[in-house]
Coordinates of C-alpha atoms and ligand atoms in Angstrom, one line a residue:
M267 CA -24.6 -53.0 -56.6
N268 CA -21.6 -52.9 -58.7
T269 CA -21.1 -56.8 -59.7
A270 CA -17.5 -56.5 -60.9
F271 CA -15.2 -57.8 -58.3
D272 CA -11.3 -58.8 -57.7
V273 CA -12.5 -62.0 -56.4
I274 CA -15.8 -64.2 -56.1
V275 CA -15.6 -66.9 -53.4
L276 CA -17.7 -69.6 -54.2
G277 CA -19.4 -71.0 -51.0
G278 CA -19.6 -69.4 -47.4
G279 CA -18.0 -72.2 -45.3
A280 CA -15.2 -72.2 -43.2
A281 CA -12.5 -71.9 -46.0
G282 CA -14.5 -69.5 -48.0
L283 CA -14.9 -66.9 -45.5
F284 CA -11.3 -67.5 -44.1
C285 CA -10.3 -66.5 -47.9
A286 CA -12.5 -63.8 -48.6
A287 CA -11.4 -62.0 -45.1
I288 CA -7.7 -62.5 -45.9
A289 CA -8.2 -60.9 -49.4
G290 CA -10.2 -58.2 -48.2
Q291 CA -7.4 -57.3 -45.9
R292 CA -5.1 -57.3 -48.6
G293 CA -7.5 -54.7 -50.3
R294 CA -9.4 -56.9 -52.7
R295 CA -13.3 -56.5 -53.4
V296 CA -14.3 -59.7 -52.7
L297 CA -18.0 -61.3 -53.5
V298 CA -18.9 -64.4 -51.2
L299 CA -21.9 -66.3 -52.9
E300 CA -23.6 -68.7 -50.0
R301 CA -26.4 -71.2 -51.4
S302 CA -27.6 -71.6 -47.7
E303 CA -29.5 -68.9 -45.6
K304 CA -26.7 -68.4 -43.7
V305 CA -23.1 -68.7 -43.9
G306 CA -20.8 -71.3 -41.8
K307 CA -23.4 -73.7 -41.2
K308 CA -20.9 -77.0 -40.4
I309 CA -18.7 -74.3 -38.3
L310 CA -22.1 -74.0 -36.2
I311 CA -22.6 -77.4 -35.5
S312 CA -19.2 -78.6 -35.3
G313 CA -17.6 -80.1 -32.1
G314 CA -21.1 -80.4 -30.4
G315 CA -21.7 -76.8 -30.9
R316 CA -18.4 -75.7 -29.7
C317 CA -16.1 -76.4 -32.8
N318 CA -13.1 -78.1 -32.3
F319 CA -11.7 -75.4 -34.4
T320 CA -7.9 -76.8 -34.7
N321 CA -5.5 -79.4 -33.4
I322 CA -2.4 -77.9 -31.8
D323 CA -0.6 -81.0 -33.1
A324 CA -1.8 -80.7 -36.9
G325 CA 0.9 -81.8 -39.7
P326 CA 1.1 -83.5 -42.6
A327 CA 0.9 -87.0 -41.3
N328 CA -2.4 -86.3 -40.1
Y329 CA -4.0 -86.0 -43.6
L330 CA -4.8 -88.3 -46.1
S331 CA -4.2 -87.5 -50.0
A332 CA -3.4 -89.0 -52.9
N333 CA 0.0 -86.8 -52.8
Q334 CA 1.2 -87.2 -48.8
H335 CA 3.3 -83.8 -49.7
F336 CA 0.8 -81.6 -51.1
A337 CA -0.4 -80.2 -47.7
K338 CA 2.8 -79.5 -46.1
S339 CA 3.5 -75.9 -47.8
A340 CA 0.1 -74.6 -46.7
L341 CA 0.2 -76.0 -43.3
S342 CA 3.6 -74.7 -42.5
R343 CA 2.9 -71.3 -43.6
Y344 CA -0.4 -71.2 -41.5
T345 CA -0.3 -73.2 -38.4
A346 CA -2.7 -74.2 -35.8
R347 CA -0.7 -71.7 -33.6
N348 CA -1.3 -69.0 -36.2
F349 CA -5.2 -69.6 -36.1
L350 CA -5.2 -69.6 -32.3
D351 CA -3.7 -66.5 -32.2
L352 CA -6.4 -64.9 -33.8
V353 CA -8.8 -66.8 -31.7
E354 CA -7.3 -65.1 -28.6
K355 CA -7.0 -61.9 -30.7
H356 CA -11.1 -62.0 -30.4
D357 CA -11.0 -63.0 -27.1
I358 CA -12.5 -66.3 -27.3
A359 CA -11.9 -68.5 -24.6
W360 CA -10.7 -72.2 -25.5
H361 CA -9.7 -75.1 -23.9
E362 CA -7.7 -78.2 -25.1
K363 CA -10.1 -81.2 -24.6
T364 CA -7.8 -84.3 -25.5
L365 CA -5.0 -85.1 -28.2
G366 CA -4.6 -81.6 -29.0
Q367 CA -8.0 -81.0 -30.0
L368 CA -8.9 -76.9 -29.1
F369 CA -12.5 -76.0 -28.4
C370 CA -14.6 -72.8 -27.6
D371 CA -15.2 -73.0 -24.3
G372 CA -18.7 -71.3 -25.4
S373 CA -20.4 -71.3 -28.5
A374 CA -19.2 -72.1 -32.3
R375 CA -21.1 -69.0 -33.2
Q376 CA -18.0 -67.1 -31.9
I377 CA -15.7 -68.7 -34.5
V378 CA -18.2 -67.6 -37.1
D379 CA -18.8 -64.2 -36.1
M380 CA -14.7 -63.9 -35.5
L381 CA -14.4 -64.7 -39.4
L382 CA -17.2 -62.2 -40.2
D383 CA -15.5 -59.7 -38.1
E384 CA -12.3 -60.6 -40.1
C385 CA -14.0 -60.0 -43.3
A386 CA -15.4 -56.5 -42.1
A387 CA -11.9 -55.6 -41.0
G388 CA -11.1 -53.9 -44.6
P389 CA -9.2 -51.8 -46.3
G390 CA -10.9 -53.9 -49.0
E391 CA -14.4 -54.6 -49.0
V392 CA -16.2 -58.2 -48.8
V393 CA -19.7 -58.5 -49.8
I394 CA -21.5 -61.9 -48.5
R395 CA -24.6 -63.0 -50.4
C396 CA -26.8 -65.8 -48.7
R397 CA -29.4 -67.9 -50.7
E398 CA -27.4 -67.5 -53.9
D399 CA -27.1 -71.0 -55.4
I400 CA -24.5 -70.5 -58.1
T401 CA -25.6 -72.2 -61.5
S402 CA -23.1 -71.4 -63.9
V403 CA -19.2 -70.3 -63.8
S404 CA -17.5 -69.5 -67.0
H405 CA -14.4 -68.1 -67.7
D406 CA -12.5 -65.8 -70.6
I407 CA -9.8 -63.8 -70.8
G408 CA -11.3 -60.9 -68.9
G409 CA -12.1 -63.4 -66.0
F410 CA -14.9 -65.1 -64.5
V411 CA -18.8 -64.8 -65.0
V412 CA -20.8 -66.3 -62.3
E413 CA -24.6 -66.8 -62.4
T414 CA -27.1 -67.2 -60.1
P415 CA -31.0 -66.7 -60.2
H416 CA -30.5 -63.3 -58.9
G417 CA -27.8 -62.0 -60.9
T418 CA -24.7 -62.2 -63.0
F419 CA -21.4 -61.3 -61.2
T420 CA -17.9 -61.0 -62.8
S421 CA -14.4 -61.3 -61.3
R422 CA -10.6 -61.5 -62.3
Q423 CA -10.6 -64.5 -59.9
C424 CA -12.4 -67.0 -58.6
V425 CA -12.1 -69.2 -55.6
I426 CA -13.8 -72.7 -55.2
A427 CA -14.8 -73.3 -51.9
T428 CA -18.0 -75.2 -52.0
G429 CA -16.7 -78.2 -49.8
G430 CA -17.6 -81.8 -50.2
P431 CA -21.0 -83.8 -50.3
S432 CA -20.8 -85.0 -46.9
I433 CA -24.4 -84.2 -45.1
P434 CA -26.4 -83.2 -47.8
K435 CA -29.1 -82.3 -45.7
M436 CA -27.1 -79.4 -44.4
G437 CA -26.9 -78.0 -47.8
A438 CA -23.5 -79.6 -48.8
T439 CA -23.2 -80.3 -52.6
D440 CA -20.5 -81.8 -55.0
F441 CA -20.6 -78.6 -56.9
A442 CA -17.4 -78.5 -56.8
Y443 CA -16.4 -81.5 -58.9
H444 CA -18.9 -80.4 -61.7
L445 CA -17.2 -77.4 -61.8
A446 CA -13.5 -78.7 -61.8
R447 CA -14.7 -81.3 -64.5
Q448 CA -16.0 -78.3 -66.6
F449 CA -12.5 -76.5 -66.0
G450 CA -10.7 -79.6 -67.3
L451 CA -9.4 -80.7 -63.6
K452 CA -9.1 -84.0 -62.3
V453 CA -11.2 -85.3 -59.4
V454 CA -9.9 -88.3 -57.0
E455 CA -13.1 -90.4 -56.7
P456 CA -14.9 -88.9 -53.8
R457 CA -15.9 -91.3 -50.8
P458 CA -17.6 -91.0 -47.2
A459 CA -14.9 -90.6 -44.4
L460 CA -15.0 -90.0 -40.8
V461 CA -18.2 -92.2 -40.9
P462 CA -19.6 -95.0 -39.1
L463 CA -19.3 -98.6 -40.6
T464 CA -22.4 -101.0 -41.2
L465 CA -22.2 -104.7 -39.8
G466 CA -24.3 -107.3 -41.6
G467 CA -24.3 -111.4 -41.7
E468 CA -22.9 -113.2 -38.7
E469 CA -22.0 -110.0 -37.3
V470 CA -25.3 -108.3 -36.7
L471 CA -25.3 -109.7 -33.2
F472 CA -23.1 -107.1 -32.3
R473 CA -25.6 -104.6 -33.1
E474 CA -27.5 -105.8 -30.1
L475 CA -24.7 -103.9 -28.3
S476 CA -26.0 -100.5 -29.3
G477 CA -24.7 -97.8 -26.9
V478 CA -22.0 -99.5 -25.5
S479 CA -18.6 -98.3 -25.8
A480 CA -15.0 -99.1 -25.1
D481 CA -11.5 -97.8 -25.4
V482 CA -9.8 -100.1 -27.9
Q483 CA -7.5 -99.9 -30.8
A484 CA -8.7 -100.1 -34.2
T485 CA -6.9 -101.0 -37.3
A486 CA -7.7 -100.8 -41.0
G487 CA -4.8 -101.8 -43.4
K488 CA -1.6 -100.4 -41.8
T489 CA -3.3 -97.7 -40.0
R490 CA -4.4 -97.8 -36.4
F491 CA -6.1 -95.5 -33.8
R492 CA -6.0 -95.8 -29.8
E493 CA -9.5 -94.1 -28.9
A494 CA -13.0 -95.4 -28.0
A495 CA -15.2 -97.3 -30.4
L496 CA -19.1 -97.5 -29.9
F497 CA -21.3 -100.4 -30.9
T498 CA -24.5 -98.8 -32.7
H499 CA -27.9 -100.6 -34.3
R500 CA -26.3 -100.2 -37.5
G501 CA -22.6 -101.4 -36.6
L502 CA -19.4 -99.3 -35.5
S503 CA -18.9 -95.7 -34.7
G504 CA -16.8 -93.7 -32.2
P505 CA -13.9 -92.0 -32.5
A506 CA -11.6 -95.0 -33.2
I507 CA -13.6 -96.3 -36.1
L508 CA -14.5 -92.8 -37.6
Q509 CA -10.7 -92.5 -37.7
V510 CA -10.0 -95.9 -39.2
S511 CA -13.0 -95.3 -41.7
S512 CA -11.4 -93.4 -43.8
Y513 CA -8.6 -95.7 -44.7
W514 CA -11.0 -98.7 -44.9
Q515 CA -11.3 -100.4 -48.3
H516 CA -14.7 -102.3 -48.8
G517 CA -13.8 -105.8 -48.6
E518 CA -11.2 -105.3 -46.1
P519 CA -11.5 -106.5 -42.3
V520 CA -11.2 -103.7 -39.4
A521 CA -9.4 -105.3 -36.3
I522 CA -10.1 -104.4 -32.8
D523 CA -7.6 -104.5 -30.1
F524 CA -10.1 -104.7 -27.0
F525 CA -7.1 -105.0 -24.6
P526 CA -4.7 -102.3 -26.1
E527 CA -2.6 -102.1 -22.6
R528 CA -2.3 -105.6 -22.0
S529 CA 1.0 -107.4 -23.4
A530 CA 1.2 -111.2 -24.7
G531 CA 0.2 -113.6 -22.2
W532 CA -1.8 -111.9 -20.1
L533 CA -4.4 -114.8 -20.4
L534 CA -2.0 -117.4 -19.6
E535 CA -1.0 -115.3 -16.6
A536 CA -4.3 -114.9 -15.2
K537 CA -4.6 -118.7 -15.5
R538 CA -1.8 -119.0 -13.2
G539 CA -2.7 -116.4 -11.0
T540 CA -6.7 -117.2 -10.8
P541 CA -7.0 -120.6 -12.0
S542 CA -10.7 -120.5 -10.5
L543 CA -11.9 -117.5 -12.2
R544 CA -14.1 -118.1 -15.7
L545 CA -12.8 -116.2 -18.7
R546 CA -16.5 -114.7 -18.8
N547 CA -15.7 -113.3 -15.6
L548 CA -12.3 -111.9 -16.2
L549 CA -13.5 -110.3 -19.4
R550 CA -16.6 -108.4 -17.3
D551 CA -14.0 -107.2 -15.0
A552 CA -12.0 -105.4 -17.8
L553 CA -15.1 -104.6 -20.3
P554 CA -18.6 -103.4 -20.4
A555 CA -20.7 -106.4 -19.2
R556 CA -23.0 -106.8 -22.6
L557 CA -19.7 -106.6 -24.6
A558 CA -18.1 -108.9 -22.1
E559 CA -20.9 -111.6 -22.4
V560 CA -21.2 -111.3 -26.5
L561 CA -17.2 -112.1 -26.7
A562 CA -17.2 -114.6 -24.2
D563 CA -20.1 -116.7 -26.0
N564 CA -18.0 -116.4 -29.1
L565 CA -14.3 -117.2 -28.0
G566 CA -15.7 -121.2 -26.9
V567 CA -13.7 -121.3 -23.8
E568 CA -16.0 -122.3 -20.8
G569 CA -15.3 -123.3 -17.4
D570 CA -12.5 -122.4 -15.2
L571 CA -9.3 -120.9 -16.7
G572 CA -7.2 -123.2 -14.8
N573 CA -9.2 -126.0 -16.7
A574 CA -8.5 -124.7 -20.1
P575 CA -5.8 -125.8 -22.4
D576 CA -3.1 -123.3 -22.8
K577 CA -3.6 -123.5 -26.6
A578 CA -7.0 -122.4 -26.4
L579 CA -6.0 -119.5 -24.1
R580 CA -3.0 -118.0 -26.3
Q581 CA -5.9 -118.3 -29.5
A582 CA -8.6 -116.7 -27.6
E583 CA -6.2 -113.8 -26.4
E584 CA -4.7 -113.6 -30.1
R585 CA -8.8 -113.0 -30.9
L586 CA -9.1 -110.5 -28.2
F587 CA -6.1 -108.8 -29.7
R588 CA -7.4 -108.5 -33.4
W589 CA -10.9 -109.2 -33.5
Q590 CA -11.8 -109.1 -37.1
F591 CA -14.8 -107.2 -38.0
H592 CA -16.0 -107.1 -41.6
P593 CA -18.0 -104.3 -42.2
N594 CA -20.3 -104.5 -45.4
G595 CA -20.3 -100.7 -45.9
T596 CA -20.4 -97.2 -44.3
E597 CA -23.6 -95.1 -43.1
G598 CA -22.7 -93.0 -46.4
F599 CA -22.6 -89.3 -47.2
A600 CA -25.6 -88.7 -45.0
K601 CA -23.4 -89.6 -42.0
A602 CA -20.0 -88.6 -43.0
E603 CA -18.0 -86.0 -41.3
V604 CA -16.3 -85.1 -44.3
T605 CA -15.6 -86.4 -47.9
A606 CA -12.3 -87.8 -48.8
G607 CA -11.1 -87.6 -52.4
G608 CA -11.9 -84.6 -54.3
I609 CA -10.0 -82.2 -57.1
S610 CA -6.8 -83.5 -57.6
T611 CA -3.9 -81.9 -56.1
A612 CA -1.8 -82.6 -59.1
E613 CA -4.1 -79.7 -60.7
L614 CA -3.0 -77.2 -58.3
S615 CA -0.1 -75.3 -56.9
S616 CA 0.6 -76.2 -53.3
K617 CA 1.7 -72.9 -52.7
T618 CA -1.2 -70.9 -53.8
M619 CA -4.1 -73.7 -54.5
E620 CA -4.1 -71.9 -57.8
A621 CA -5.5 -74.2 -60.8
K622 CA -2.0 -74.8 -63.1
S623 CA -4.0 -74.8 -66.4
V624 CA -6.5 -72.3 -65.3
P625 CA -4.9 -69.0 -64.2
G626 CA -7.3 -67.1 -61.8
L627 CA -9.2 -70.2 -60.8
Y628 CA -8.4 -71.3 -56.9
V629 CA -9.8 -74.4 -54.9
I630 CA -9.3 -74.5 -51.2
G631 CA -10.8 -76.7 -48.3
E632 CA -12.8 -80.0 -48.3
A633 CA -13.2 -79.8 -52.2
V634 CA -9.3 -80.3 -52.3
D635 CA -8.3 -84.0 -52.0
V636 CA -7.0 -83.4 -48.7
T637 CA -8.7 -84.8 -45.9
G638 CA -7.5 -84.7 -41.8
W639 CA -8.0 -86.9 -39.1
L640 CA -11.2 -86.4 -36.8
G641 CA -10.1 -83.7 -34.1
G642 CA -9.7 -80.4 -35.7
Y643 CA -7.4 -81.1 -38.4
N644 CA -10.2 -80.4 -41.1
F645 CA -10.8 -76.8 -40.0
Q646 CA -6.9 -76.5 -40.2
W647 CA -6.9 -77.6 -43.6
A648 CA -9.6 -74.9 -44.5
W649 CA -7.9 -72.3 -42.6
A650 CA -4.3 -73.1 -44.1
S651 CA -5.6 -73.5 -47.5
A652 CA -7.8 -70.4 -47.2
H653 CA -4.6 -68.6 -46.2
A654 CA -2.6 -69.8 -48.9
A655 CA -4.9 -68.7 -51.8
G656 CA -5.9 -65.4 -49.8
Q657 CA -2.4 -64.4 -49.7
A658 CA -1.9 -65.2 -53.5
L659 CA -5.4 -63.1 -54.7
Ligands
FDA987 P1 -17.8 -76.1 -45.8 O1 -18.8 -77.2 -46.1 O2 -17.9 -75.8 -44.6 O3 -18.4 -75.1 -46.6 C1 -19.1 -75.1 -48.0 C2 -20.1 -73.9 -48.5 O4 -20.4 -74.1 -49.8 C3 -21.4 -74.4 -47.6 O5 -21.7 -73.1 -46.5 C4 -22.1 -74.8 -48.8 O6 -23.6 -74.4 -48.3 C5 -21.5 -74.0 -49.7 N1 -22.1 -74.4 -51.0 C6 -22.3 -75.9 -51.6 N2 -22.7 -75.8 -52.9 C7 -22.9 -74.4 -53.1 C8 -23.5 -74.0 -54.3 N3 -23.4 -74.6 -55.4 N4 -23.9 -72.7 -54.4 C9 -23.4 -71.9 -53.4 N5 -23.0 -72.3 -52.3 C10 -22.7 -73.8 -52.1 N6 -13.8 -80.6 -38.8 C11 -12.9 -80.0 -37.6 O7 -12.0 -79.8 -37.8 N7 -13.3 -79.9 -36.4 C12 -15.0 -80.2 -36.0 O8 -15.3 -80.3 -34.8 C13 -15.7 -80.5 -37.0 N8 -16.9 -81.1 -37.0 C14 -17.8 -81.3 -37.8 C15 -19.1 -81.8 -37.2 C16 -20.1 -82.0 -38.5 C17 -21.4 -82.5 -38.1 C18 -19.7 -82.3 -39.6 C19 -20.5 -82.3 -40.9 C20 -18.4 -81.8 -40.2 C21 -17.6 -81.3 -39.2 N9 -16.2 -80.8 -39.4 C22 -15.4 -80.7 -38.4 C23 -15.5 -80.9 -40.8 C24 -15.7 -79.4 -41.3 O9 -16.8 -79.1 -41.1 C25 -15.4 -79.4 -42.5 O10 -14.0 -80.0 -42.7 C26 -15.0 -78.0 -43.1 O11 -16.3 -77.4 -43.0 C27 -14.5 -77.9 -44.7 O12 -14.5 -76.2 -44.8 P2 -15.3 -75.8 -46.3 O13 -15.1 -74.1 -46.3 O14 -14.2 -76.6 -47.3 O15 -16.5 -76.4 -46.5

C-alpha cells in the first residue's frame, strides 16, 4: 500500500468518518486510523441502538464551551436539516421522539453504513484501517508522520477526531489531549458530562427510591431542564439530571422542583379546598407513592391539611418547588455520555477547525471544547465540525 496520503484522520468515530467522507468527495486520498476492531462504536450503541442522530432545533445555545460563540459558524453552515437530507437520501426511515430528537426507525447500524457509503463515494479514496492504535504523530515542513504498531503513514494534513475519554471500556481515550499538548495547544480541563450524580450523607435515604422516576424541573446554577429525573442506587439520573450535570459544579446543590406545573399558593388552596386531606395523601396523588412517602417524611407536616399552620404549608411548598440535593460527585467518565472541556477553541479557527499555530492540523468532534445537551446535539456537533474541516482539506 502507498502510505502517503493527502489527509490522515485519527479516529473512526462519528466526526472522523464524516470528515473523511467529505474530504474523499473533494478528491482527497484519505486514511482513517481507528484503534478499535470496528468503526463507529459509539454510534452503534447510541440512542438505545437507534441513534439519536441529530436534534432538529440544534443551535449554539444548546452547547457548553469556554467560548459560547465558537460553535456558531460550523453549526450554521451544516445544520440538522442538512444531515437529515443525507439520511433521507440514503432511505433511512426516522422519527422524532420528543423535543426535536431524531432517531432511526430501525438500527443505528444504518448511520454507520451511510457514513461508510459516503466514504466510498469517491472521486477520492478513503482507506479505513481498524486495530490501529496510534502511537505517535510528528510534524515537519513536509507534513505529518503517524505511527502505529503496524506501520508508518504520512500526509499533508492531519485531523484529530479521537473523541473524549467518556466510557473507556468502549475504547475511548484521552489521546486527543496528549496530542494537543504535544503540539502546544491548550486544553480546557476535561470533565464528565451528561453523567449521573451520586448522593451521600443524609441523602442516601433517596437511594432507596432506586427505579422511581418523576417529571421534574432540575436546576444547577442558573440552568434548568424540565424532563424526567430517576433515582438510582447511587443517586440521581434520568434526562433532567444528565442535562444539569453538565452545568453542575462540585459543592453546589441541585434543586429539584417536584411540582413544575403548579403555581405558588397551591398547597394553601388545597388546605382550603380539601382540609381533611393529609399532605402525605396529597403527595401520593401527584407523585410515585415511594417518592411521596420519603418527601412527606421529611416535610414535618403531619395530620390534616386543615390543621396545619399556613406558614408550615408555605415552607413545605417552597421545599417541594426547590428540593435541595447536595451531590457528592458524579459517576465519572465510566458512565458519562460525553466529556465537557477538551482542546481549547481559542486554538482553532471556528470556520475550518484548523489549529491556528499548526497549519494542516485540524481538531473535530468531542475532542474540542464544545459539548452538547442530551438529545442528538453531540452528533450534530460531530457532523458540523467534521463538515467544516472536510470543506477545508
Ligand atoms: P467518537 O468517540 O465517536 O470517536 C472517536 C474514535 O477515536 C473512536 O472510535 C475511538 O476508538 C478512536 N480512538 C480513540 N483513541 C484512539 C487512538 N489513540 N488511536 C486510534 N483511534 C483512537 N450523542 C448524540 O448526539 N445522540 C445520541 O443518541 C448519543 N448517544 C450516546 C450513547 C452513549 C452510551 C455514549 C457513550 C455517547 C452517546 N452520544 C450521543 C455522544 C456521541 O456518541 C459522541 O458525542 C460522538 O460519538 C462524538 O464523536 P467523535 O467522532 O468526536 O468521537
